[in-house]
């Protein structure tokens, strides 16, 4: 699934704003990254293509609350409940703030709520939509989930140190004076640093750091279960369902965790294909042996037949010719058909006319009902013949042929 991942600028966007982006063709590897005006951003293509907006860590605040029972995603009074819970924690008026609830939150449980400036978010999303890149998902750059992690990012003059885990997200200046504010679990956290901030990070917090470019981090953010597109920014239920299906297929087709399953399915298909081919080859060989046996029988029985085109038909013709030469009786002869019909006709039934041809006897004027025809057919089948109605005539043939 192709995705364009765009980092939203902190300043209100204008026509000259450069939007940093990352492009992926499968949701796992970077295909391209850079920055460009909104109108010149790459256009994701293919089934399930989407645009993902990443909210920078500086634009979000995080709040831990306990949801009232009966309040969950999708309930009509969710927004009002969140505003009531955060009334003492928000610095701005609730109407000016966009709120988003943690995925999978349930009433009565503790949950994280993300908050950002509503007007800023609306302006950024409208700019993307005007450029023909409407965002289908909105994800946080850092979310309160996973094991403890430290990330140093930005230019040295404005570098940040971000600590995130399931206990929250904390963004501090990358300076020695801010280190005492780090949570206790940050001491053993995994460390990642952007190249521009690597030297300062080593100076402020010595230790092993792993280089990570911002586009790689945005790609990880896009794979989380978070979606801040809630309330007024929410997409339609149908679009969300399609998005989930597309995301599921992308994970199934390209996700590393599903690689063993993909190999198993591929091997199963190959094994079934090989088995079908072997079975078909065996059936063809068996059929060819039977055809060869029929041809040999025809050649042995009638040596004068030099060219064999259709062995059963040719054998039937040769047997008929031999019967005529020897004068042997055949079940398809007129006298045999007349004898069979006479033995099965109800008493008092005499045909008004008889016609014989191609091994069939047509008897007209018997006036038999459908039930009588069926009874006559059953009686004739015991003698090796069959009967059927053809209009007002009764057709009698050897072997029950119709």
CSV table of N, CA and C in Angstrom, one decimal, residues 65 67-68 71 77-87 90 94 99-102 111-114 230-231:
chain,number,residue,atom,x,y,z
A,65,UNK,N,-6.4,10.3,31.7
A,65,UNK,CA,-7.7,10.4,32.4
A,65,UNK,C,-8.3,9.0,32.6
A,67,UNK,N,-11.9,7.3,32.0
A,67,UNK,CA,-13.1,7.5,31.3
A,67,UNK,C,-14.3,7.1,32.1
A,68,UNK,N,-15.4,7.9,32.1
A,68,UNK,CA,-16.6,7.5,32.8
A,68,UNK,C,-17.1,6.2,32.1
A,71,UNK,N,-18.8,5.6,28.4
A,71,UNK,CA,-18.2,6.5,27.4
A,71,UNK,C,-17.1,5.8,26.7
A,77,UNK,N,-21.8,11.5,23.3
A,77,UNK,CA,-21.3,12.5,24.3
A,77,UNK,C,-19.9,12.4,24.7
A,78,UNK,N,-19.1,11.8,23.8
A,78,UNK,CA,-17.7,11.6,24.1
A,78,UNK,C,-16.9,12.9,24.1
A,79,UNK,N,-17.2,13.8,23.2
A,79,UNK,CA,-16.5,15.1,23.2
A,79,UNK,C,-16.8,15.9,24.5
A,80,UNK,N,-18.0,15.9,24.8
A,80,UNK,CA,-18.4,16.7,26.0
A,80,UNK,C,-17.8,16.1,27.3
A,81,UNK,N,-17.7,14.7,27.3
A,81,UNK,CA,-17.1,14.1,28.5
A,81,UNK,C,-15.6,14.4,28.5
A,82,UNK,N,-14.9,14.4,27.4
A,82,UNK,CA,-13.5,14.7,27.4
A,82,UNK,C,-13.2,16.1,27.8
A,83,UNK,N,-14.0,17.0,27.4
A,83,UNK,CA,-13.9,18.4,27.8
A,83,UNK,C,-14.1,18.6,29.3
A,84,UNK,N,-15.0,17.9,29.8
A,84,UNK,CA,-15.2,17.9,31.3
A,84,UNK,C,-14.1,17.3,32.1
A,85,UNK,N,-13.5,16.3,31.5
A,85,UNK,CA,-12.3,15.6,32.2
A,85,UNK,C,-11.1,16.5,32.2
A,86,UNK,N,-10.9,17.3,31.1
A,86,UNK,CA,-9.7,18.1,30.9
A,86,UNK,C,-9.9,19.5,31.3
A,87,UNK,N,-11.0,19.9,31.8
A,87,UNK,CA,-11.3,21.3,32.1
A,87,UNK,C,-10.2,22.0,32.9
A,90,UNK,N,-6.4,21.9,30.6
A,90,UNK,CA,-6.1,22.6,29.3
A,90,UNK,C,-5.8,24.1,29.6
A,94,UNK,N,-11.7,25.0,25.8
A,94,UNK,CA,-11.9,23.7,25.2
A,94,UNK,C,-12.4,23.8,23.7
A,99,UNK,N,-9.3,17.4,20.4
A,99,UNK,CA,-9.0,16.2,21.3
A,99,UNK,C,-9.1,14.9,20.6
A,100,UNK,N,-8.3,14.0,20.9
A,100,UNK,CA,-8.4,12.6,20.3
A,100,UNK,C,-8.1,11.6,21.4
A,101,UNK,N,-8.9,10.6,21.4
A,101,UNK,CA,-8.9,9.5,22.4
A,101,UNK,C,-8.0,8.4,21.9
A,102,UNK,N,-7.3,7.8,22.9
A,102,UNK,CA,-6.5,6.6,22.6
A,102,UNK,C,-7.3,5.5,22.0
A,111,UNK,N,-7.1,6.2,30.1
A,111,UNK,CA,-6.8,6.3,28.7
A,111,UNK,C,-6.0,7.6,28.5
A,112,UNK,N,-5.3,7.6,27.4
A,112,UNK,CA,-4.5,8.9,27.0
A,112,UNK,C,-5.4,9.7,26.1
A,113,UNK,N,-5.3,11.0,26.2
A,113,UNK,CA,-6.0,11.9,25.3
A,113,UNK,C,-4.9,12.9,24.8
A,114,UNK,N,-4.9,13.0,23.4
A,114,UNK,CA,-4.0,14.0,22.8
A,114,UNK,C,-4.8,15.3,22.5
A,230,UNK,N,-10.5,12.5,14.6
A,230,UNK,CA,-11.7,12.2,15.3
A,230,UNK,C,-12.6,13.4,15.4
A,231,UNK,N,-13.8,13.2,15.7
A,231,UNK,CA,-14.8,14.3,15.8
A,231,UNK,C,-14.9,15.0,14.5
